[in-house]
C-alpha angles and dihedrals in degrees: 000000000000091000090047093057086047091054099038123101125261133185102325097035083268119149110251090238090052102055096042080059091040090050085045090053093051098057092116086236095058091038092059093055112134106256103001104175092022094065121078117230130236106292086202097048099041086055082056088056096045099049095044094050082049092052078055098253125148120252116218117170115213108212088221103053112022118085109240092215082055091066109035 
């Protein structure tokens, strides 16, 4: 049921997991890293991020301790 909010539409017709990447994106310290969308993220990590989004657990990215290049 968790994974289903989070992939669910919201207003825009934008996947819930998709905008709260897109609003982390947008935290103007984390849209000011050096090579944002150039740098490849964490392999490890981004599987983290994909397996807990799939055992229906919401992602929150904290500015301070998530890697930018993770996300984008």
């Amino acid at each position: 049921l968790a994974h289903e909010k989070q992939t669910r539409k919201g207003p825009g017709d934008v996947p819930v997991v998709m905008r709260k990447c897109i609003e982390y994106l947008s935290i103007p310290q984390v849209r000011d890293t050096r090579g944002l969308f150039h740098m490849p993220g964490n392999f490890a990590r981004v599987r983290e991020y994909v397996n807990a989004l799939n055992a229906g657990q919401e992602l929150k990215f904290d500015p301070a301790k998530t890697n930018p290049h993770d996300v984008a």
